[in-house]
Amino acid sequence: MFADIGLVTLWISLVIAVYSLCAAVLGRLYKVSELITSSYRGIYILVVLIFVSTLGLVGAFVSNDFQVLYVAAHSNLAMPDIYTWVAFYAGNEGSLLYITMILIVFSALSIRFSGKVTSDVLPIVAAILMAVLIFFLLVIIFMANPFEKSLIPMIDGQGINPLLTHFGMFFHPPALMAGLICCAIPMAFALAHLISGKCEDEWVDQGRIWGLIAWGLLAVGLLLGSWWAYTILGWGGFWFWDPVENAAFMPWIALTAFIHSIIVQKRRSMFRMWNIVIINIAFSLSLYGMFVNRGGPVPSVHSFGASDLGWVFLGFLAVGIMLPFAVFIWRFKLLTSARSLESMLSREAAFLINNLLLLGIAFVTLWGTVYPLISDLLWDERITIARPYYDQVNGPIMLFLVVIMGIGPLIPWRNSNWKSVARALKLPLAATVIAFVILIIGGIREIIPLIAFSTIVFVLIGIFREWFKGTKVISSKSGSMFVVSWIRLILANRTRYGGYIVHISVLMVVLGVVGSSFYDYQRDVILMPGDTYDIKSYSVKYIKTEEKLYSDRVEFTSVLETYKDNKYIGELRPQRSFYPDFNMASTRASIRSTPVEDFYAVPSENSEDGSVAFRFMINPLMWWMWMAGPFVIIGAVISLWPSVSRNKVS
């Protein structure tokens, strides 16, 4: 019953989506406001219909309707109900339905809260978004139907992939998929303004808001994915430059460039042409991400497997690149900025350098991702690009990017001179030199960590200096307490100071990445119950392994007493589980995490004689990487929140 309701509402949704598209186009062409209004109402109705379809699939999972092939493939009677949501998007069919639901919700919100977008542009936005929605509905109904039934009812299903039974899976895939499809919203506003001939700054506010929402979703999804890999895969790492990882990383990088450059357009009416290009790059990369994830020819351990959908999305990707490019060429002469770059010693120039570096990272990553396919086509030999390529090429670019992140906010708009720049940089540079010397005295000799840690100090001091100066001005004018003045400062310019909070989160990620990459320490050892093993300042005593039988797995939990500097610090309980239905094992690391370092323990093999093979790792500064997540969310929310009038604050 649930599946039937879900399929019927999908068909109705397709009909209404086609109507909304036609009504928006015809209403715009012939200036019939009633048609345009009905188009918008159709979009709002679609939210309800597609949500009902989504509930239909959830209901099929909850009721264990194994006649539905998708339910049988991704759940079974042994699966705890809590994983129903994860099973929902565990395969192509369900994930596409989820993406469709997010697309229509975002589309409705963007139409309802369109701000200053004029009435002759909004129908074009609606038409573009409906065209994208129709594509997804057609793919779901005819190629990836989650409600397809088998002729013979099944008693039980295959079950959910053990790697998906992790807390991070409740948020990591949904955030990434929502972030990827959200790129369609700012692209639609940009393209609609181009088509209508309004090529100035009318779309900037909507572009920035939805670009920032997409950016925030992708950022959270990427961090959660790294945490998932760190805790469940058992190798102690968090990023492998896998094609699907790259497919989410590249649009995030492009959106980062867009969010920065759109500020210049909003404030100085510059970079009009540039921003149109960047948002289309971000949208194209998001489509590429869906293409890779749908089983395209680029191999990945994260993709849904071989599928004809990959080629369908490749065709959609081609249209998504060529159509905006054709409109861009058509309206090229109208895309002139009101102002030009006056000086390379200006904040605008810093934003431009920032953009070039970010797009450089995106290109390097894209080239490494598609190179196996290119080598296969040209030389009939698949050459895989490994992690060292990305680390060695992207690493220095990212480090230089962090430097620009510290310099840019300290340089004034329009133009400056070396004397004023030197004055602004004096305190951050002095702190950087002091930090550099302290690091050397502390025993750090590697050049990359020295530069990275010193750069973090440089950027932090610059941010705190700006905060202190602004807070001091407000405090002196209003007579309020310093903390109150600091809050009022942030409220006065939420875009700027929310951005600073996000910059701090980036510094936290850099700290975690550099610390764990250069100073991690790993040992693999086999222990019998009662054995003790020393690893640097830690000592681990293996007590026993507890065996527990569940409906879907056998779980082995090792009990480890842990000491640091001969002081008992607690018990670690890493797990290794075997899933008979999948004939595979899955691990759960046990981690003692502090701001200084992580002590990481994971079992790799249990033997019949009671011995267990363990991997122990010390990962310095990893805690900071995971703490960056809340800062990203807080900074993004502050940046999105409407600013209070400066006059009111003062």
XYZ file of C-alpha atoms in Angstrom:
650
model
C 0.000 0.000 0.000
C 2.742 2.467 0.975
C 4.652 1.745 -2.228
C 1.544 2.247 -4.362
C 0.871 5.629 -2.765
C 4.496 6.625 -3.301
C 4.455 5.682 -6.991
C 1.110 7.367 -7.713
C 2.233 10.621 -6.097
C 5.418 10.511 -8.193
C 3.378 10.297 -11.397
C 1.119 13.133 -10.260
C 4.227 15.129 -9.348
C 5.597 14.678 -12.857
C 2.372 15.992 -14.400
C 2.246 19.022 -12.096
C 5.955 19.753 -12.603
C 5.438 19.816 -16.380
C 2.427 22.090 -15.897
C 4.380 24.446 -13.602
C 7.183 24.643 -16.155
C 4.805 25.415 -19.026
C 2.748 27.869 -16.953
C 5.874 29.750 -15.876
C 7.200 29.991 -19.443
C 3.875 30.940 -21.074
C 2.954 33.306 -18.260
C 6.288 35.071 -18.654
C 6.105 35.224 -22.471
C 2.529 36.517 -22.650
C 2.585 38.408 -19.325
C -0.319 36.431 -17.844
C 0.046 36.841 -14.082
C -2.597 34.179 -13.354
C -0.515 31.546 -15.146
C 2.604 32.570 -13.250
C 0.769 32.421 -9.928
C -0.588 28.964 -10.759
C 2.955 27.854 -11.585
C 4.125 28.893 -8.125
C 1.161 27.170 -6.513
C 2.032 24.039 -8.448
C 5.511 24.154 -6.911
C 4.037 24.402 -3.415
C 1.721 21.465 -4.138
C 4.723 19.471 -5.354
C 6.337 19.855 -1.930
C 3.400 17.983 -0.393
C 3.219 15.332 -3.118
C 6.912 14.460 -3.139
C 6.974 14.460 0.662
C 4.080 11.959 0.602
C 6.042 9.849 -1.891
C 9.022 9.955 0.465
C 6.808 8.848 3.348
C 5.576 6.034 1.106
C 9.090 4.622 0.830
C 9.716 5.097 4.551
C 6.445 3.287 5.232
C 7.523 0.405 2.988
C 10.709 0.057 5.038
C 8.951 0.291 8.402
C 6.318 -2.287 7.379
C 9.020 -4.633 5.991
C 7.374 -4.750 2.579
C 9.999 -6.972 0.953
C 7.942 -7.254 -2.214
C 9.393 -3.807 -2.960
C 12.764 -4.617 -4.512
C 14.516 -1.582 -3.062
C 13.342 -2.415 0.466
C 14.465 -6.024 0.050
C 17.881 -4.911 -1.192
C 18.613 -2.548 1.700
C 16.883 -3.916 4.794
C 15.846 -7.122 6.503
C 13.967 -8.279 9.593
C 17.141 -8.130 11.659
C 17.755 -4.450 10.882
C 16.955 -2.152 13.833
C 14.228 0.375 13.003
C 16.600 3.227 13.797
C 18.432 2.551 10.522
C 15.308 2.957 8.376
C 16.319 6.503 7.440
C 19.829 5.370 6.470
C 18.458 2.473 4.412
C 16.164 4.958 2.657
C 19.095 6.537 0.771
C 21.464 3.560 0.823
C 21.016 2.946 -2.920
C 20.492 4.841 -6.150
C 16.704 4.794 -6.111
C 16.171 6.091 -2.587
C 18.953 8.653 -2.765
C 17.469 10.110 -5.958
C 14.066 10.384 -4.282
C 15.722 12.167 -1.358
C 17.515 14.565 -3.730
C 14.206 15.253 -5.491
C 12.512 16.011 -2.189
C 15.273 18.434 -1.171
C 15.188 20.085 -4.603
C 11.465 20.818 -4.470
C 11.648 22.080 -0.865
C 14.521 24.420 -1.725
C 12.763 25.493 -4.937
C 9.581 26.380 -3.059
C 11.522 28.309 -0.413
C 13.504 30.209 -3.039
C 10.294 31.210 -4.853
C 8.443 32.114 -1.659
C 11.308 34.153 -0.194
C 12.704 35.636 -3.387
C 13.546 39.004 -1.881
C 14.051 41.791 -4.408
C 13.884 39.523 -7.466
C 11.556 41.170 -9.972
C 8.313 39.598 -11.174
C 9.616 39.161 -14.730
C 12.656 37.164 -13.551
C 11.077 34.862 -10.972
C 9.030 32.836 -13.519
C 12.269 32.012 -15.340
C 13.791 30.848 -12.043
C 10.742 28.634 -11.508
C 10.971 27.233 -15.045
C 14.666 26.359 -14.681
C 14.125 24.628 -11.343
C 11.125 22.714 -12.706
C 13.209 21.555 -15.667
C 15.790 20.146 -13.247
C 13.029 18.568 -11.155
C 11.425 16.959 -14.211
C 14.749 15.348 -15.093
C 14.982 13.738 -11.661
C 11.349 12.621 -11.713
C 11.790 11.018 -15.137
C 14.935 9.199 -13.997
C 13.219 7.934 -10.848
C 10.018 6.778 -12.551
C 11.568 5.116 -15.601
C 15.108 4.110 -14.574
C 15.460 4.052 -10.781
C 12.021 3.345 -9.376
C 12.266 2.761 -5.599
C 8.715 1.371 -5.589
C 9.256 -1.394 -8.158
C 7.893 -4.717 -6.928
C 8.962 -8.304 -7.459
C 6.499 -10.826 -8.844
C 7.313 -13.237 -6.029
C 6.983 -11.831 -2.474
C 10.138 -12.240 -0.369
C 10.133 -13.378 3.246
C 13.221 -11.365 4.164
C 15.624 -8.889 2.620
C 19.374 -8.666 2.183
C 19.917 -6.023 4.873
C 21.736 -2.738 5.219
C 25.438 -2.463 4.430
C 27.310 -2.780 7.764
C 29.438 0.266 6.974
C 26.271 2.374 7.000
C 25.318 1.404 10.566
C 27.172 4.366 12.007
C 25.818 7.514 13.637
C 27.524 9.688 11.033
C 25.486 8.073 8.266
C 22.321 9.735 9.580
C 23.719 13.119 8.524
C 26.749 12.710 6.219
C 25.051 11.501 2.988
C 21.922 13.691 3.414
C 24.036 16.807 3.965
C 26.212 16.104 0.920
C 23.293 15.281 -1.378
C 21.365 18.346 -0.189
C 24.434 20.526 -0.723
C 24.993 19.225 -4.243
C 21.416 19.782 -5.407
C 21.227 23.140 -3.623
C 23.766 24.429 -6.169
C 20.865 24.470 -8.647
C 19.188 27.350 -6.781
C 21.844 30.089 -7.145
C 22.540 28.832 -10.671
C 18.839 29.271 -11.522
C 18.803 32.852 -10.235
C 21.977 33.718 -12.150
C 20.752 32.103 -15.370
C 17.281 33.659 -15.080
C 18.720 37.150 -14.763
C 20.956 36.519 -17.767
C 18.021 35.303 -19.870
C 15.909 38.308 -18.871
C 18.742 40.691 -19.742
C 19.127 41.936 -16.156
C 22.860 41.439 -15.925
C 23.733 43.767 -13.081
C 23.446 42.981 -9.358
C 19.782 42.047 -8.856
C 20.507 38.363 -8.266
C 23.394 38.859 -5.842
C 21.458 38.546 -2.568
C 19.665 35.332 -3.563
C 22.833 33.933 -5.104
C 24.800 34.584 -1.927
C 22.138 33.164 0.414
C 21.651 29.917 -1.490
C 25.339 29.598 -2.302
C 26.099 29.853 1.405
C 23.424 27.279 2.278
C 24.886 24.835 -0.271
C 28.397 25.577 0.996
C 27.411 24.970 4.622
C 25.674 21.681 3.833
C 28.675 20.410 1.869
C 31.101 21.540 4.588
C 29.178 19.700 7.303
C 28.807 16.643 5.066
C 32.521 16.535 4.266
C 33.523 16.839 7.931
C 31.054 14.132 8.973
C 32.313 11.885 6.191
C 35.880 12.340 7.402
C 34.799 11.510 10.955
C 32.967 8.401 9.693
C 36.071 7.192 7.844
C 38.244 7.912 10.879
C 36.108 5.908 13.284
C 34.867 2.962 11.210
C 37.334 2.067 8.457
C 40.123 1.111 10.853
C 43.075 2.729 9.074
C 43.254 5.809 11.283
C 42.928 8.279 8.430
C 40.111 10.592 7.428
C 40.632 11.530 3.762
C 41.847 9.424 0.846
C 41.113 11.631 -2.203
C 38.669 9.031 -3.481
C 36.679 10.133 -6.584
C 33.415 10.438 -4.645
C 35.147 12.380 -1.867
C 36.566 14.652 -4.557
C 33.152 14.941 -6.216
C 31.750 16.647 -3.109
C 34.957 18.558 -2.356
C 35.211 20.270 -5.763
C 31.814 22.033 -5.766
C 32.484 23.063 -2.166
C 35.747 24.674 -3.279
C 33.987 26.423 -6.187
C 31.260 27.653 -3.832
C 33.927 28.971 -1.469
C 35.281 31.061 -4.334
C 31.774 32.201 -5.258
C 30.839 33.246 -1.714
C 33.946 35.429 -1.531
C 33.645 37.012 -4.967
C 29.910 37.699 -4.631
C 30.795 39.963 -1.690
C 32.840 42.101 -4.084
C 29.935 42.303 -6.529
C 27.503 43.247 -3.761
C 29.781 45.931 -2.322
C 31.602 47.242 -5.389
C 29.512 46.071 -8.400
C 32.543 44.204 -9.735
C 33.200 40.624 -10.888
C 29.768 40.337 -12.578
C 31.011 38.135 -15.392
C 33.317 36.236 -13.053
C 30.535 35.331 -10.610
C 28.295 34.008 -13.379
C 31.150 31.763 -14.486
C 31.942 30.536 -10.970
C 28.378 29.639 -10.005
C 28.029 27.674 -13.237
C 31.304 25.898 -12.469
C 29.930 25.021 -9.023
C 26.677 23.705 -10.521
C 28.541 21.711 -13.184
C 30.802 20.177 -10.533
C 27.759 19.265 -8.445
C 26.271 17.466 -11.462
C 29.627 15.766 -11.974
C 29.456 14.614 -8.355
C 26.070 13.024 -8.960
C 27.416 11.443 -12.147
C 30.328 9.804 -10.291
C 28.086 8.662 -7.452
C 25.547 7.081 -9.808
C 28.065 4.516 -11.050
C 29.898 6.477 -13.715
C 33.091 5.143 -15.302
C 35.355 6.704 -12.640
C 35.954 3.965 -10.035
C 35.147 4.704 -6.382
C 34.608 2.684 -3.228
C 31.795 5.094 -2.295
C 29.702 4.987 -5.469
C 26.486 2.968 -5.742
C 28.061 0.562 -8.218
C 27.909 0.070 -11.971
C 24.740 1.576 -13.395
C 23.305 3.007 -16.598
C 22.371 6.063 -14.556
C 25.963 7.261 -14.783
C 25.591 7.893 -18.504
C 22.206 9.567 -18.054
C 23.772 11.970 -15.585
C 26.680 12.480 -17.969
C 24.187 13.670 -20.574
C 22.522 15.933 -18.016
C 25.960 17.240 -17.068
C 26.642 18.090 -20.719
C 23.365 20.026 -20.947
C 24.082 21.688 -17.602
C 27.401 22.964 -18.952
C 26.437 23.892 -22.517
C 23.116 25.639 -21.874
C 24.400 28.190 -19.307
C 27.504 28.697 -21.463
C 25.321 29.480 -24.493
C 23.281 31.994 -22.460
C 26.517 33.480 -21.143
C 27.812 34.022 -24.685
C 24.449 35.480 -25.712
C 24.482 38.050 -22.898
C 28.237 38.557 -22.796
C 28.135 42.229 -23.810
C 25.765 43.059 -20.953
C 28.075 41.624 -18.303
C 30.223 44.693 -17.794
C 31.119 45.629 -14.240
C 30.351 49.120 -12.991
C 33.906 49.406 -11.676
C 37.264 47.862 -12.483
C 40.126 46.739 -10.286
C 41.938 49.911 -9.236
C 44.938 48.396 -7.491
C 46.490 45.020 -6.827
C 47.034 46.293 -3.291
C 43.339 46.176 -2.366
C 40.827 43.835 -0.817
C 39.251 43.217 -4.221
C 42.620 41.963 -5.502
C 42.955 39.696 -2.460
C 39.519 38.224 -3.229
C 40.574 37.664 -6.847
C 43.775 35.864 -5.798
C 41.690 33.840 -3.353
C 39.384 32.810 -6.215
C 42.233 31.833 -8.525
C 43.833 29.672 -5.834
C 40.525 27.976 -5.022
C 39.781 27.234 -8.666
C 43.348 25.958 -8.994
C 42.646 23.446 -6.226
C 39.395 22.436 -7.937
C 41.178 21.929 -11.279
C 44.033 19.920 -9.743
C 41.494 17.704 -7.986
C 39.348 17.300 -11.108
C 42.378 16.389 -13.217
C 43.491 13.749 -10.731
C 39.969 12.345 -10.556
C 39.363 11.982 -14.300
C 42.942 11.098 -15.305
C 42.373 7.320 -14.989
C 39.539 7.646 -17.520
C 41.623 9.853 -19.838
C 44.599 7.479 -19.740
C 42.279 4.559 -20.441
C 40.797 6.302 -23.493
C 44.104 7.573 -24.905
C 46.547 4.779 -24.118
C 44.279 1.849 -23.220
C 45.877 1.775 -19.773
C 44.141 2.945 -16.608
C 46.609 4.991 -14.553
C 45.295 5.781 -11.080
C 46.380 8.975 -9.358
C 47.309 8.291 -5.736
C 47.126 10.434 -2.624
C 50.689 11.864 -2.850
C 49.748 13.762 -6.039
C 46.924 15.600 -4.281
C 48.909 16.227 -1.107
C 51.981 17.536 -2.908
C 50.119 19.761 -5.383
C 47.106 20.924 -3.387
C 48.938 21.185 -0.068
C 51.112 24.229 -0.940
C 48.198 25.947 -2.718
C 46.025 25.523 0.366
C 48.781 26.881 2.586
C 49.154 29.970 0.398
C 45.371 30.317 0.471
C 45.432 30.455 4.278
C 48.047 33.227 4.077
C 45.768 35.236 1.752
C 42.910 34.542 4.169
C 44.914 36.390 6.805
C 46.084 39.289 4.635
C 42.873 40.049 2.698
C 40.661 41.309 5.556
C 43.410 43.697 6.712
C 43.680 45.497 3.360
C 41.198 48.309 2.589
C 38.829 48.344 -0.373
C 39.692 50.061 -3.692
C 43.378 50.812 -3.126
C 46.049 51.097 -0.504
C 49.775 51.689 -0.149
C 52.604 49.623 1.214
C 52.945 51.817 4.281
C 49.357 51.313 5.459
C 49.493 47.593 4.642
C 52.719 47.236 6.627
C 51.088 49.029 9.549
C 48.084 46.680 9.436
C 50.310 43.596 9.217
C 52.809 44.670 11.881
C 51.151 42.948 14.849
C 50.230 39.693 13.023
C 53.737 39.443 11.532
C 55.385 40.058 14.907
C 53.244 37.328 16.471
C 54.107 35.022 13.567
C 57.854 35.501 14.058
C 57.522 34.852 17.790
C 55.463 31.711 17.109
C 58.027 30.518 14.549
C 60.860 30.871 17.073
C 58.875 29.142 19.830
C 58.062 26.245 17.498
C 61.738 25.774 16.622
C 62.711 25.898 20.292
C 59.955 23.364 20.952
C 61.615 20.908 18.577
C 59.623 21.313 15.371
C 61.989 21.212 12.399
C 59.815 20.205 9.422
C 59.281 23.189 7.146
C 55.591 22.572 6.304
C 54.411 22.352 9.946
C 56.552 25.371 10.836
C 54.963 27.441 8.086
C 51.460 26.083 8.712
C 51.425 26.622 12.486
C 52.984 30.082 12.127
C 50.423 30.993 9.470
C 47.607 29.934 11.797
C 48.952 32.374 14.385
C 49.212 35.084 11.708
C 45.571 34.704 10.641
C 44.255 34.386 14.205
C 45.992 37.548 15.378
C 44.617 39.401 12.349
C 41.063 38.259 13.155
C 41.376 39.089 16.860
C 42.869 42.473 15.988
C 39.867 43.329 13.802
C 37.458 42.113 16.481
C 39.249 44.101 19.185
C 39.351 47.328 17.157
C 35.670 47.154 16.243
C 34.591 46.171 19.746
C 36.626 48.998 21.263
C 34.937 51.566 19.000
C 31.424 50.360 19.895
C 32.297 50.125 23.590
C 33.655 53.678 23.677
C 30.595 55.073 21.869
C 27.921 53.186 23.790
C 29.640 52.715 27.137
C 28.564 49.063 27.190
C 30.609 46.155 28.519
C 33.292 44.769 26.218
C 31.543 41.408 25.744
C 28.238 43.121 24.952
C 30.010 45.430 22.499
C 31.636 42.410 20.827
C 28.227 40.777 20.306
C 26.818 44.042 18.945
C 29.792 44.274 16.587
C 28.981 40.853 15.131
C 25.303 41.771 14.812
C 26.237 44.994 13.016
C 28.062 43.190 10.207
C 27.058 39.549 10.305
C 28.446 38.725 6.883
C 31.939 39.892 7.801
C 32.203 38.547 11.336
C 30.340 35.339 10.582
C 32.968 34.868 7.882
C 35.697 35.352 10.478
C 34.190 32.552 12.572
C 34.246 30.302 9.501
C 37.885 31.305 8.944
C 38.648 30.167 12.494
C 37.052 26.801 11.687
C 39.321 26.520 8.636
C 42.342 27.167 10.866
C 41.144 24.406 13.202
C 40.963 21.987 10.267
C 44.462 23.007 9.124
C 45.762 22.445 12.661
C 44.241 18.966 12.778
C 45.348 17.970 9.284
C 48.964 19.120 9.695
C 49.332 17.743 13.218
C 47.962 14.295 12.364
C 49.705 14.087 8.978
C 53.224 14.924 10.139
C 53.330 13.630 13.707
C 51.095 10.569 13.807
C 52.577 7.427 15.319
C 51.302 3.926 14.580
C 52.020 0.425 15.812
C 50.389 -2.910 14.911
C 50.658 -5.584 17.586
C 49.122 -8.926 18.593
C 48.170 -9.230 22.272
C 46.991 -12.076 24.478
C 44.707 -11.385 27.467
C 46.844 -9.926 30.248
C 49.516 -8.575 27.876
C 50.677 -4.972 28.167
C 52.049 -2.865 25.336
C 53.814 0.497 25.547
C 53.530 3.082 22.779
C 55.328 6.337 23.542
C 53.826 7.768 26.752
C 50.849 5.390 26.645
C 50.555 1.911 28.089
C 47.758 -0.483 27.137
C 46.756 -3.653 28.962
C 44.540 -6.073 27.057
C 42.037 -7.527 29.541
C 39.601 -9.631 27.508
C 37.266 -9.773 24.522
C 33.531 -9.887 25.095
C 31.448 -11.738 22.512
C 27.810 -10.847 21.949
C 25.359 -12.283 19.430
C 22.880 -9.970 17.696
C 20.232 -10.741 15.091
C 22.442 -9.461 12.271
C 25.999 -9.806 13.591
C 28.446 -11.254 16.067
C 30.137 -8.448 17.987
C 33.575 -8.774 19.596
C 34.408 -5.979 22.046
C 37.974 -5.816 23.327
C 38.548 -4.317 26.775
C 41.732 -2.270 27.121
C 42.974 -0.548 30.266
C 44.804 2.579 29.173
C 47.503 4.534 30.994
C 49.362 7.729 30.146
C 52.598 8.508 31.953
C 51.774 5.581 34.266
C 48.448 7.167 35.241
C 45.183 5.337 34.548
C 43.108 7.380 32.082
C 40.241 5.052 31.318
C 39.032 2.014 29.432
C 38.960 1.684 25.654
C 36.458 -0.703 24.073
C 37.139 -1.066 20.337
C 34.855 -3.414 18.424
C 35.035 -5.818 15.539
C 31.778 -7.286 14.226
C 31.086 -10.013 11.691
C 27.955 -9.849 9.506
C 27.077 -13.325 8.108
C 24.544 -12.013 5.564
C 27.265 -9.892 3.955
C 30.192 -12.188 4.784
C 32.150 -9.154 5.938
C 33.618 -7.657 9.081
C 33.309 -4.095 10.315
C 35.306 -2.301 12.989
C 34.625 0.518 15.427
C 37.659 2.350 16.752
C 37.773 3.416 20.376
C 39.373 6.820 20.756
C 40.504 8.888 23.716
C 40.429 12.395 22.308
C 41.937 15.537 23.844
C 42.942 18.915 22.358
C 46.544 17.670 22.369
C 46.140 14.278 20.691
C 43.967 11.261 20.004
C 44.892 7.817 21.261
C 43.286 5.464 18.761
C 42.739 1.717 19.142
C 41.090 -0.633 16.671
C 41.113 -4.461 16.400
C 41.911 -5.924 12.997
C 41.625 -9.665 13.703
C 40.423 -11.985 16.468
C 42.085 -15.412 16.741
C 40.740 -18.635 18.231
C 43.506 -18.718 20.858
C 42.161 -15.479 22.373
C 44.764 -13.187 20.861
C 43.745 -10.017 19.030
C 45.632 -7.997 16.433
C 45.394 -4.311 17.344
C 46.355 -1.103 15.633
C 47.316 1.675 18.030
C 47.779 5.226 16.810
C 48.637 8.582 18.326
C 47.152 11.359 16.180
C 48.167 14.816 17.410
C 45.657 17.691 17.228
C 42.838 15.678 15.616
C 40.363 17.017 18.190
C 40.557 20.453 16.575
C 39.413 19.110 13.225
C 36.158 17.729 14.626
C 35.569 20.851 16.722
C 35.654 22.874 13.496
C 32.190 21.560 12.597
C 30.221 23.632 15.145
C 32.224 26.720 14.176
C 31.307 26.198 10.513
C 27.621 25.971 11.397
C 27.696 28.985 13.742
C 29.632 31.115 11.250
C 27.367 30.166 8.347
C 24.180 30.864 10.337
C 25.481 34.269 11.465
C 26.460 35.132 7.893
C 23.012 34.148 6.623
C 21.096 36.074 9.258
C 19.865 39.498 8.090
C 22.135 42.259 9.352
C 20.965 44.883 11.802
C 21.251 48.467 10.636
C 24.596 49.968 11.555
C 22.819 53.129 12.738
C 20.731 51.114 15.177
C 23.823 49.410 16.563
C 25.756 52.608 16.987
